[in-house]
Each structure stands twice: as structure tokens, then as C-alpha cells.
Tab-separated table of C-alpha atoms in Angstrom:
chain	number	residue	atom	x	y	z
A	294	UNK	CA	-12.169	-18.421	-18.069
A	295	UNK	CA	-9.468	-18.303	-20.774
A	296	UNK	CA	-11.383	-15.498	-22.399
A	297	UNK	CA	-11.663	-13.592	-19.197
A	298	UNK	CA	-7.768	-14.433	-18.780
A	299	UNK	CA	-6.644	-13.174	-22.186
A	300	UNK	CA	-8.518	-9.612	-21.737
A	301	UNK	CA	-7.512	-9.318	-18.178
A	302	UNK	CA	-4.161	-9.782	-19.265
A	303	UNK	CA	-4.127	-7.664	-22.523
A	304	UNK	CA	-0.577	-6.927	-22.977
A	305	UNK	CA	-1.524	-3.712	-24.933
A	306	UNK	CA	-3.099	-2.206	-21.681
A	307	UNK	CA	0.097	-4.394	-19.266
A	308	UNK	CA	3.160	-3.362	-21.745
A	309	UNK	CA	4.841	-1.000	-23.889
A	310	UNK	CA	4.212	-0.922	-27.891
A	311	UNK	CA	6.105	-3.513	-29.271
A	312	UNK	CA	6.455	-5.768	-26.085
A	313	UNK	CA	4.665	-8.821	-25.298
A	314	UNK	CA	4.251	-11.463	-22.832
A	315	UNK	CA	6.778	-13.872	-24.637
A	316	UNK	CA	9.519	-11.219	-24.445
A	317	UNK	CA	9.365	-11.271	-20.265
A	318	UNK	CA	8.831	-15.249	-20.427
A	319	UNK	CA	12.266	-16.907	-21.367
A	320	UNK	CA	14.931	-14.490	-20.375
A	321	UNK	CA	18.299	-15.513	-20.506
A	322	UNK	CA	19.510	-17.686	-18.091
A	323	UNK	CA	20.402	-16.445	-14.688
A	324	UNK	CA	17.947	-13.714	-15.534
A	325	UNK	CA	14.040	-13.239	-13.621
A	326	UNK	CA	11.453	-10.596	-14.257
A	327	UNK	CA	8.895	-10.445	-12.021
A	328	UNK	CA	5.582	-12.875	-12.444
A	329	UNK	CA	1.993	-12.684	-11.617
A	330	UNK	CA	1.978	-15.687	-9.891
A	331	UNK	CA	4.633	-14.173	-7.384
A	332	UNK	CA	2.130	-11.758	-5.635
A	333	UNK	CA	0.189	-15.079	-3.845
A	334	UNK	CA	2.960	-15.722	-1.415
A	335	UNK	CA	2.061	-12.291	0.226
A	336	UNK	CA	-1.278	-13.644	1.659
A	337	UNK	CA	-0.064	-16.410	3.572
A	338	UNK	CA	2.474	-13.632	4.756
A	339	UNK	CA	0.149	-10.934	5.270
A	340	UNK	CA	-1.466	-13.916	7.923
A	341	UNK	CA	2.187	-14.312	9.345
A	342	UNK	CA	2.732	-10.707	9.807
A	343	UNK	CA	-0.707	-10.321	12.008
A	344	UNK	CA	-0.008	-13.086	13.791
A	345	UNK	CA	3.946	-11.371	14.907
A	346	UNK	CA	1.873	-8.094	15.283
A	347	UNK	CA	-0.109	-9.850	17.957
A	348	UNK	CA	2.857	-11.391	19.525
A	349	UNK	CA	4.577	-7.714	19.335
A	350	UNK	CA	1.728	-5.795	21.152
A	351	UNK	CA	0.708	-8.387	23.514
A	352	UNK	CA	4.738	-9.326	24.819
A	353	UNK	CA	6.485	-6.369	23.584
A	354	UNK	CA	4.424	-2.908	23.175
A	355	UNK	CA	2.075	-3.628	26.598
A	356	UNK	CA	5.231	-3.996	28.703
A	357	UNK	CA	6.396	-0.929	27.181
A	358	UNK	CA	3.113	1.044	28.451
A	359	UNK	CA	3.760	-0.385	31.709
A	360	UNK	CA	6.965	1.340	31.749
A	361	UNK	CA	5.667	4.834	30.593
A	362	UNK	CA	2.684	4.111	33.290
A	363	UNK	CA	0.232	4.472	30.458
A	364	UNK	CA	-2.859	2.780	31.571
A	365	UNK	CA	-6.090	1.960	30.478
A	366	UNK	CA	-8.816	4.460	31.317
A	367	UNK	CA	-11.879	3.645	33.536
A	368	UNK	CA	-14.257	5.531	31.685
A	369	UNK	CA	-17.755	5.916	33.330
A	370	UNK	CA	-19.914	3.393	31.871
A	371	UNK	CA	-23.334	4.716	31.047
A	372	UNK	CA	-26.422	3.809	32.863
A	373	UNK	CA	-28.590	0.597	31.902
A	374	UNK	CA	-31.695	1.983	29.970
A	375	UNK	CA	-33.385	-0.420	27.909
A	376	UNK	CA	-34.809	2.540	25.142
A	377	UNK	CA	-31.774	4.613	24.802
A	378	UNK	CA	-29.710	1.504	23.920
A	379	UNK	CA	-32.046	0.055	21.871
A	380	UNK	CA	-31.803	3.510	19.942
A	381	UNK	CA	-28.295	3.628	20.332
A	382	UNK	CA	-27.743	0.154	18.259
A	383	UNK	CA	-30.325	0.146	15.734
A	384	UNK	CA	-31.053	3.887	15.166
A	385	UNK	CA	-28.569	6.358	16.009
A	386	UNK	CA	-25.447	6.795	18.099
A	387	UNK	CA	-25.671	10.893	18.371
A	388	UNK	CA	-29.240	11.831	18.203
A	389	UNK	CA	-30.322	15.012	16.719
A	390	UNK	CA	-32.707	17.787	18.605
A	391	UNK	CA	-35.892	16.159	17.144
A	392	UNK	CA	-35.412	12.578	18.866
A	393	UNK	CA	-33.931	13.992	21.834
A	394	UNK	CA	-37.037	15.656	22.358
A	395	UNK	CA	-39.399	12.433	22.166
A	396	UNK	CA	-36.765	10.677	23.855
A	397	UNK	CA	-36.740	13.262	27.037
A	398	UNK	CA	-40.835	12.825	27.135
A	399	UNK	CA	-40.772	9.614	26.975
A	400	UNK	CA	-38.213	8.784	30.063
A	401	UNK	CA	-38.610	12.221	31.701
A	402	UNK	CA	-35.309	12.661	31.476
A	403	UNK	CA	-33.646	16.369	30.894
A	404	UNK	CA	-32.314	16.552	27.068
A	405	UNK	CA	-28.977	17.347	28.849
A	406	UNK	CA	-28.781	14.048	30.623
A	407	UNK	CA	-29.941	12.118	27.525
A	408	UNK	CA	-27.005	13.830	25.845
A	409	UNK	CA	-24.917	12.936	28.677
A	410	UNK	CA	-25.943	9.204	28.120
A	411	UNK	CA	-25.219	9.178	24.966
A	412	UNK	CA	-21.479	10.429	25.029
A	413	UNK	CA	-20.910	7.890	27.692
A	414	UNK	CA	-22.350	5.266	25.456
A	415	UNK	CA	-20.330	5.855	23.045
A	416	UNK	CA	-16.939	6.074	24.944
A	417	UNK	CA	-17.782	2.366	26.332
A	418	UNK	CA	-16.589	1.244	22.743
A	419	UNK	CA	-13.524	3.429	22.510
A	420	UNK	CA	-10.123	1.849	22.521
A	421	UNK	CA	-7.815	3.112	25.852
A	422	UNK	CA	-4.466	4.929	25.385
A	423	UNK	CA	-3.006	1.792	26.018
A	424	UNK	CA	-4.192	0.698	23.445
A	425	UNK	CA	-3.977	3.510	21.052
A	426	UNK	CA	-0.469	3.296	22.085
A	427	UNK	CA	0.478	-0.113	21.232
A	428	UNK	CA	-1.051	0.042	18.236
A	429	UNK	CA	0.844	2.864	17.448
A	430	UNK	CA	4.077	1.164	18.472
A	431	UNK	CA	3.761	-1.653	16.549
A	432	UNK	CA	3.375	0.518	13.123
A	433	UNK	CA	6.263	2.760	14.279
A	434	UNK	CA	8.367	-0.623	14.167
A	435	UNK	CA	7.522	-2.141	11.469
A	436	UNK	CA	7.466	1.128	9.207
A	437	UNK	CA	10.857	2.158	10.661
A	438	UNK	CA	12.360	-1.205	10.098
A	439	UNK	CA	11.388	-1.379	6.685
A	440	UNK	CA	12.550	1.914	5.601
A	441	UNK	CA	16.024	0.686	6.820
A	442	UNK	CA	15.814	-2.160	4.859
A	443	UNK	CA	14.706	-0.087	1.909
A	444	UNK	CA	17.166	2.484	2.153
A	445	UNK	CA	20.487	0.330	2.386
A	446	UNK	CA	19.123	-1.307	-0.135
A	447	UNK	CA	18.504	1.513	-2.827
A	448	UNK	CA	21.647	3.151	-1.686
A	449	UNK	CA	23.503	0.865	-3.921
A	450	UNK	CA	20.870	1.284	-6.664
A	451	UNK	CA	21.673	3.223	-9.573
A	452	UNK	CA	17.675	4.922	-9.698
A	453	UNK	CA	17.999	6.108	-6.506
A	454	UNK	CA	20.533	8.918	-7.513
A	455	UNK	CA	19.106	9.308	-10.948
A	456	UNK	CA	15.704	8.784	-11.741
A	457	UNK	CA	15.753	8.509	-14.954
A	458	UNK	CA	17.439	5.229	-14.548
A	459	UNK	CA	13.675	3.835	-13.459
A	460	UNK	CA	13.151	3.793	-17.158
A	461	UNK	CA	16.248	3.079	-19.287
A	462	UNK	CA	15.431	-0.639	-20.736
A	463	UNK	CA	12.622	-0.679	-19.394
A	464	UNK	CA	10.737	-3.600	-19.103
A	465	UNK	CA	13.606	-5.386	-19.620
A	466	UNK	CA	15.312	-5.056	-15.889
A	467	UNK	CA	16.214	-7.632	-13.788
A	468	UNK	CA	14.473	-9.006	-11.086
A	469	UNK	CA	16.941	-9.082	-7.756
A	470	UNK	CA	16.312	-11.219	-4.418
A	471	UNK	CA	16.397	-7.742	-2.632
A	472	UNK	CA	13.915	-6.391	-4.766
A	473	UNK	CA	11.628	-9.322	-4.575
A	474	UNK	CA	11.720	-9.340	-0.800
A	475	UNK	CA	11.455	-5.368	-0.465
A	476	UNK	CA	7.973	-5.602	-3.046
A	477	UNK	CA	6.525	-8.566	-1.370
A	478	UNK	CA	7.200	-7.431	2.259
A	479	UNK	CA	5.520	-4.324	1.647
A	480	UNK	CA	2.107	-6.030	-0.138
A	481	UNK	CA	1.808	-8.188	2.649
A	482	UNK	CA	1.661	-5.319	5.230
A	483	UNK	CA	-0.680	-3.506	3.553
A	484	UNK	CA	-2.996	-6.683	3.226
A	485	UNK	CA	-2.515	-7.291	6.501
A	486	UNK	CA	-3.043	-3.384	7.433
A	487	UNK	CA	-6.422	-3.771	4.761
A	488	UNK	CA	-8.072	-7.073	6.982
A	489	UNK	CA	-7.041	-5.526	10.973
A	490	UNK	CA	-8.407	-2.189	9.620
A	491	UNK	CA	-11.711	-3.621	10.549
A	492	UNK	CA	-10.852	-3.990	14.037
A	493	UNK	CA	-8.201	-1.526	14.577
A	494	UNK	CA	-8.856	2.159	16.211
A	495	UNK	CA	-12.075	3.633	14.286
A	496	UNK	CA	-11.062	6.846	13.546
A	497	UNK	CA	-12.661	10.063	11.534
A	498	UNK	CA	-10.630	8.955	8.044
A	499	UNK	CA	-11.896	5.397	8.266
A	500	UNK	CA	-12.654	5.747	4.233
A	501	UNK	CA	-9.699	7.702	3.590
A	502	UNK	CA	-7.373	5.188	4.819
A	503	UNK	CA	-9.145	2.185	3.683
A	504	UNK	CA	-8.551	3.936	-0.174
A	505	UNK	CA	-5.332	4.843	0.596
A	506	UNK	CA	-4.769	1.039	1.793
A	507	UNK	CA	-6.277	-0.047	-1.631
A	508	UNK	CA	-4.617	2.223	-3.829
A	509	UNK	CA	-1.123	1.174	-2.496
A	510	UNK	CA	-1.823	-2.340	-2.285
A	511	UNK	CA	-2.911	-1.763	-6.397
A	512	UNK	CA	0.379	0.474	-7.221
A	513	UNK	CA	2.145	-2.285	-5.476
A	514	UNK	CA	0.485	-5.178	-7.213
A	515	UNK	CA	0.508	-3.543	-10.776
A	516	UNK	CA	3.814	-2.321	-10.494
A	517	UNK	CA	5.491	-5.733	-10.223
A	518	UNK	CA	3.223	-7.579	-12.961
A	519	UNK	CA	4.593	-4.686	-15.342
A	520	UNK	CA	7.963	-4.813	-14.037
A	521	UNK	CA	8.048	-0.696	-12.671
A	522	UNK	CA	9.927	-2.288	-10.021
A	523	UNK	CA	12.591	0.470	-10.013
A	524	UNK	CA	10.633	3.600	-9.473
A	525	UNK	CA	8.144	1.463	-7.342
A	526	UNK	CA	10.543	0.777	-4.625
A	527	UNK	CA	11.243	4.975	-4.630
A	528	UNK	CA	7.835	4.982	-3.874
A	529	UNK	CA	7.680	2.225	-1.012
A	530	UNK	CA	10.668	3.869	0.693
A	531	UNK	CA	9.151	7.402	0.448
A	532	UNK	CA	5.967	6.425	2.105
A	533	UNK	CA	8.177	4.588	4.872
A	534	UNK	CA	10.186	7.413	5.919
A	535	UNK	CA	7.314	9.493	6.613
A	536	UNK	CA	5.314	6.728	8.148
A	537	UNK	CA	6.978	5.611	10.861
A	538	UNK	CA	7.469	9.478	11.904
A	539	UNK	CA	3.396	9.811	11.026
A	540	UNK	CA	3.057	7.823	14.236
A	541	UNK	CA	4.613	10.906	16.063
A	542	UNK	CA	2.251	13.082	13.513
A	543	UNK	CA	4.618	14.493	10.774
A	544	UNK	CA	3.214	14.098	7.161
A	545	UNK	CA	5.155	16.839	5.261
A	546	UNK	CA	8.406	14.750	4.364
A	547	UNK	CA	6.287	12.496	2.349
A	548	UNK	CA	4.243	15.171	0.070
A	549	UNK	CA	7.801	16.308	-0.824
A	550	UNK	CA	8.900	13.175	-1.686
A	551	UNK	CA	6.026	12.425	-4.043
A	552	UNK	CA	6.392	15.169	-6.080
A	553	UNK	CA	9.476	14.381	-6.788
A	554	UNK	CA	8.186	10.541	-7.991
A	555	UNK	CA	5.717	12.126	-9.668
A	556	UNK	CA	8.294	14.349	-11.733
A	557	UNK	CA	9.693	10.952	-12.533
A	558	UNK	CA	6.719	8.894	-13.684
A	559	UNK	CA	4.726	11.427	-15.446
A	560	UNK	CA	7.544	13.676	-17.277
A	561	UNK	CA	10.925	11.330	-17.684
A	562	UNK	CA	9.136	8.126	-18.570
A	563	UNK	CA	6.956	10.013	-21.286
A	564	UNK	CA	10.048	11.330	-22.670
A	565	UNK	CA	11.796	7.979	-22.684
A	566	UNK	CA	9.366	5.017	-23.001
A	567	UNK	CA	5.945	6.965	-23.979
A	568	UNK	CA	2.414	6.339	-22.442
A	569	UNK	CA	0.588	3.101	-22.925
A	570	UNK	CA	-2.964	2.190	-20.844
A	571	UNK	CA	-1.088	0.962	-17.637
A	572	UNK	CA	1.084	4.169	-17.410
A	573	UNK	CA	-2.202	6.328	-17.232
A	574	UNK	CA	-3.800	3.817	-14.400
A	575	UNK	CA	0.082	3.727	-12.465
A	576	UNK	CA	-0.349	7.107	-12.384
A	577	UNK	CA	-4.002	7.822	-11.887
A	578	UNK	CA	-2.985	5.949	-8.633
A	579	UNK	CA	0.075	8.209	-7.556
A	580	UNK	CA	-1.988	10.778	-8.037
A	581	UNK	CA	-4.597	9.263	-5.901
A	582	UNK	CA	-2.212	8.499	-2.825
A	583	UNK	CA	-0.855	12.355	-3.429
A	584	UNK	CA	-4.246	13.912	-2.897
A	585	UNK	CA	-4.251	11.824	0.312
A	586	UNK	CA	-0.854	12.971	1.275
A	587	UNK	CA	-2.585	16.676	1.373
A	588	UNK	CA	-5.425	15.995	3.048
A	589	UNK	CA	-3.596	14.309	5.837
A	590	UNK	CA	-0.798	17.196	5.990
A	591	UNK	CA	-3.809	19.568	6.160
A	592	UNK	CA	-5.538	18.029	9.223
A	593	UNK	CA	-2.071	17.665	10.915
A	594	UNK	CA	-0.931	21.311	10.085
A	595	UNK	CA	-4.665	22.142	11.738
A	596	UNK	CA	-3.315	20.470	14.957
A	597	UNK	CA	-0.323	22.200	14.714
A	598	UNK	CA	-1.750	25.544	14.664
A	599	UNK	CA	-4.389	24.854	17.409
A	600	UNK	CA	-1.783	23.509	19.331
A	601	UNK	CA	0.414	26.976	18.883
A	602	UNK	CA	-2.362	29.180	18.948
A	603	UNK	CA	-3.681	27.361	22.642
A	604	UNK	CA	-0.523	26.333	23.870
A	605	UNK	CA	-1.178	22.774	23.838
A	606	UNK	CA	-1.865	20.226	21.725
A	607	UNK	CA	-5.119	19.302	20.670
A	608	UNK	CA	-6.930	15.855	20.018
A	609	UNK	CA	-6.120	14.481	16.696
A	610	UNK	CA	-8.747	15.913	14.462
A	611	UNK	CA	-8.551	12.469	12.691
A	612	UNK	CA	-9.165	10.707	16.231
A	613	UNK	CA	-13.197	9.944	16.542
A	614	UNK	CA	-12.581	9.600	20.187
A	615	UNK	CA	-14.708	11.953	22.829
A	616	UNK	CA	-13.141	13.149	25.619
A	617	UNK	CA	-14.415	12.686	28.642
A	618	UNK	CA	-14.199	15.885	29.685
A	619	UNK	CA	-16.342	16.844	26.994
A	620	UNK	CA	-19.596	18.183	27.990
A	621	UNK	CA	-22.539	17.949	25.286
A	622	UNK	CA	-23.868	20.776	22.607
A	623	UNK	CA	-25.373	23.071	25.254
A	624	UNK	CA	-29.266	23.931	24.623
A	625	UNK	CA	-30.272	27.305	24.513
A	626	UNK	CA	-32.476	28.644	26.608
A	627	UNK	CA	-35.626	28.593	24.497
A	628	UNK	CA	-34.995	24.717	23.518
A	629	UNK	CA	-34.686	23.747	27.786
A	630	UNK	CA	-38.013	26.164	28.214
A	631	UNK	CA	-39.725	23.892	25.263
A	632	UNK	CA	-38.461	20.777	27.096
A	633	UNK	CA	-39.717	21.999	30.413
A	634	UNK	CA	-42.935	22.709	28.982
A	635	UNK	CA	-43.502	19.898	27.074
A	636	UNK	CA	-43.219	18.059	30.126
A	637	UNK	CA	-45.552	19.979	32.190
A	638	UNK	CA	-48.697	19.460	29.936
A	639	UNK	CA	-50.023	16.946	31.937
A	640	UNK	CA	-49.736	18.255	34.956
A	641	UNK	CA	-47.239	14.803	35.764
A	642	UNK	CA	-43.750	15.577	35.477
A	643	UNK	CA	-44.063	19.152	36.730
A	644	UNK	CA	-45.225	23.063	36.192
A	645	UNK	CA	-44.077	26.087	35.684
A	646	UNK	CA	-46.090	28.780	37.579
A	647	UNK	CA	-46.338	32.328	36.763
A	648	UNK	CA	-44.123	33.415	38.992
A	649	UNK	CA	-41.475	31.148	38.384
A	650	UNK	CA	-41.547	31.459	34.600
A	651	UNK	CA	-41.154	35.096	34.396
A	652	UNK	CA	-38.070	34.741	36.883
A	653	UNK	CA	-36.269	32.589	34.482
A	654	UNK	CA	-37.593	34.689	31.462
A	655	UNK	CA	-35.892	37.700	33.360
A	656	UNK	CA	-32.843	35.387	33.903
A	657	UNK	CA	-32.726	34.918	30.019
């Protein structure tokens, strides 16, 4: 374990040439630079700030919905079949052509109704607006509370007007109470955002939030045990201001605001403090979250045009919900005569007759 210890914490991959360990462990007194060991109170926190998110939706956000009249939807359940679920949980949830087809011989049911099944099945899991909405109300809060925090905060802070300030004597910058409880606020929301992702809303960008969860939550962690504290909280309060307006779907603010960090940590600190291994991975990371950042603008500016070009607005292209005024893929004509057919080999489940054939083949 000491081995493993003393190459996890390699101070020529953690530090600067010419820094070590011992130079951030005795500071003068009245002085603190962040520690390793400071980054375990967020778990117990993370717990405390599901447990006030529960408390918020259940006695604050539902009584709000009440208000607006939002409701939750009665959404037709689908009907008891003993083979389609059976498919449905250990197969596939949307079936392609091939095992619709044995499916509709096997239950002599029309391809269009085992379609119809399966959309219904598959809205019986979906969350309600309700809760969509509560959800949605608790980020909003949190995110918009926090970027007040952060903002007073780095108002009086000498990096937020000059960036370059992120870097002068650095790592030797002081550790504040405000800074402390901005960093580890922040890591225990997104631990606590990385555990309820689980069970929150599934939605299309499942895997694209869980690595944007896990590359914050790494920027975050490395950031403090390296003492980037400074141009850190620029990034924590950039994400925030965009965030808690992402819940009313705008993105753009926040790919603006990243560039500008990214001007910082790639440019002025190689000018003033030079590259070492944790600089590449710090910014590896940014660079991560930033290619996030597009893809999320891009899906939003997709709704936005939809929503210009139709006159409303459309469902969120990240949502994975159906509507339920969705009908399924239609089948062409040639795939319902193959069904039809299929079905009338044995004479069992019905026949098409001459006469009635070439009336529907005229119809085609």
C-alpha cells in the first residue's frame, strides 16, 4: 500500500518542477493549502444534499405543480400478454421487422397492434411531467443558488478580473473558508447528481451526462489536491450560470465562457508556470467537458430551429420519452400484404380471395 501511495501521489505528475509535497505541508502559520484528505467530507454531504433534495421535491417542488395544475398523466397502460412482456424484459423493448413478424404469427395479432403494445409498454415506465418538473425545479435551485454564492464571492477575487492572476505564485496560494466551502459544495452535488443519476429521468444522453458528471467531479477533485483552486472556481461558476438557465434549455452562455477558461489554462499558465503531467490531464478534462458543451448546444439549437421552422416547440431531442400521440413506424403496403399472408397459410386466421386481393393490389 505505501508503494501504491507513493506512485499515486508522484509529485512530479501532482506539482510543478521544483515543488514538492513538503513545500505545501508546513506553511506559515495562519496559512492552509488545500489537502487530500479534505475531499472525504463531500460524501457524507453528497448523502445530506439527496436527502434535502427529497425534502425539496416532495414539500416544496410538488406543491408548486399543484399550483401550475401540472399533473401526472394517465397514460394507457398496455394490455396483459404474457409473450410480449416476457420479450419486452429479457429481449427487446422496440422490436425490429423480423420479430414483429414471428411475434404477429404467433398471437395473431396485426404487426400494427404489436407495435402499438409496445409503445404503450414502454410509456408505463416513463416519469410524468410532474415529475419531470420537479426534478427540474430542484436543479434550477440549487444551480441558481450556487452561482450566487459563487459570484459574490469571486467578485472580490482578484482572478476574476484578470486571469492571469490564477497563476501568479502558483501553488503557493492560500486556501480561504469561502473557497473551501465553494469547492466542496460543488463535489458533493455532483456525487450526489453521479448516485440519483441511476434513478433520475432516463433520457437519450444517459452516457453523455454520466461522463460529463465524472469528468467534473475529476477537474473538481484534482484541482484542489494541486491547489488550481483559483481558475477552478472560474470554472464552477461558469458551468452554474448556464445551468440553472439549462433547465429552461439555454446552453450557449456556457460554451462562451469556456473558451475563455480555456484561453487561461492552456496559453497564460504555459507562459507563466510551464506544463508538468497534471496540467496536460487538467486540461485533457476541460477539453472533455467543452466537447460536451457543443454537443449539448447542438441538440438544443436543433430544437430551436424545429421549433421556428413549425411554430412550436418540439420534444427535447435529448428526452427518450414517447409521446402518446405518437403512432408507430407505419408498414408499407407490401410488409401488411406479407403479414396478411403469412397468416392465411393455414387456412386459420383468414384468406385472401382473388377477388379481394386484386382490390387491394389496385388500392396500392
Amino acid at each position: 500500500m505505501a508503494a501504491l501511495s507513493a506512485w499515486f501521489w508522484n509529485e512530479r505528475f501532482w506539482l510543478p518542477h521544483n515543488v514538492t509535497w513538503a513545500d505545501l505541508a508546513d506553511p506559515a502559520p495562519g496559512v492552509e493549502y488545500p489537502k487530500a484528505g479534505h475531499l472525504l467530507s463531500a460524501l457524507p454531504l453528497a448523502l445530506g444534499i439527496f436527502a434535502v433534495r427529497i425534502f425539496f421535491e416532495r414539500c416544496i417542488a410538488s406543491p408548486c405543480a399543484s399550483i401550475l395544475q401540472i399533473q401526472t398523466e394517465l397514460s394507457r397502460r398496455a394490455q396483459p400478454n404474457a409473450v410480449l412482456e416476457k420479450v419486452f424484459t429479457s429481449i427487446t423493448k422496440s422490436p425490429d421487422s423480423r420479430h414483429l413478424e414471428g411475434l404477429s404469427k404467433q398471437l395473431d395479432w396485426d404487426v400494427r397492434k404489436i407495435q402499438r403494445w409496445f409503445r404503450q409498454r414502454r410509456n408505463q415506465d416513463k416519469p410524468s411531467t410532474r415529475t419531470k418538473f420537479c426534478e427540474s425545479m430542484w436543479r434550477f435551485t440549487f444551480y441558481l443558488c450556487i452561482f450566487i454564492y459563487g459570484i459574490r464571492f469571486l467578485w472580490q477575487s482578484l482572478w476574476m478580473w484578470d486571469t492571469r492572476q490564477c497563476w501568479y505564485n502558483y501553488p503557493y496560494q492560500v486556501l480561504t473558508s469561502g473557497l473551501y466551502y465553494y469547492y466542496i459544495t460543488e463535489l458533493s452535488f455532483y456525487w450526489s447528481l453521479m448516485f440519483s443519476q441511476f434513478t433520475d429521468i432516463k433520457r437519450k444522453d444517459f452516457l453523455i451526462m454520466f461522463v460529463h458528471h465524472l469528468a467534473t467531479i475529476s477537474l473538481i477533485s484534482f484541482s484542489y489536491v494541486n491547489n488550481m483552486l483559483r481558475v477552478g472556481s472560474l470554472v464552477m461558476c461558469i458551468h452554474d450560470s448556464s445551468d440553472f438557465l439549462l433547465e429552461v434549455r439555454v446552453r450557449a452562455m456556457k460554451c462562451s465562457g469556456c473558451c475563455r477558461i480555456l484561453n487561461t489554462t492552456l496559453f497564460e499558465s504555459w507562459e507563466i508556470i510551464g506544463p508538468y503531467p497534471s496540467w496536460w490531464l487538467f486540461n485533457c478534462l476541460l477539453l472533455v467537458l467543452q466537447l460536451l458543451h457543443i454537443i449539448w448546444s447542438y441538440l438544443i439549437a436543433r430544437i430551436a430551429f424545429k421549433a421556428i421552422m413549425r411554430g412550436k416547440v418540439s420534444k427535447d431531442d435529448r428526452s427518450d420519452i414517447e409521446s402518446s400521440s405518437e403512432e408507430e413506424t407505419e408498414t408499407t403496403p407490401r410488409e401488411r400484404l406479407k403479414t396478411a399472408s403469412s397468416r392465411g397459410e393455414n387456412g386459420s386466421n383468414g384468406h385472401f380471395g382473388s377477388k379481394s386481393w386484386s382490390q387491394n393490389h389496385n388500392n396500392w
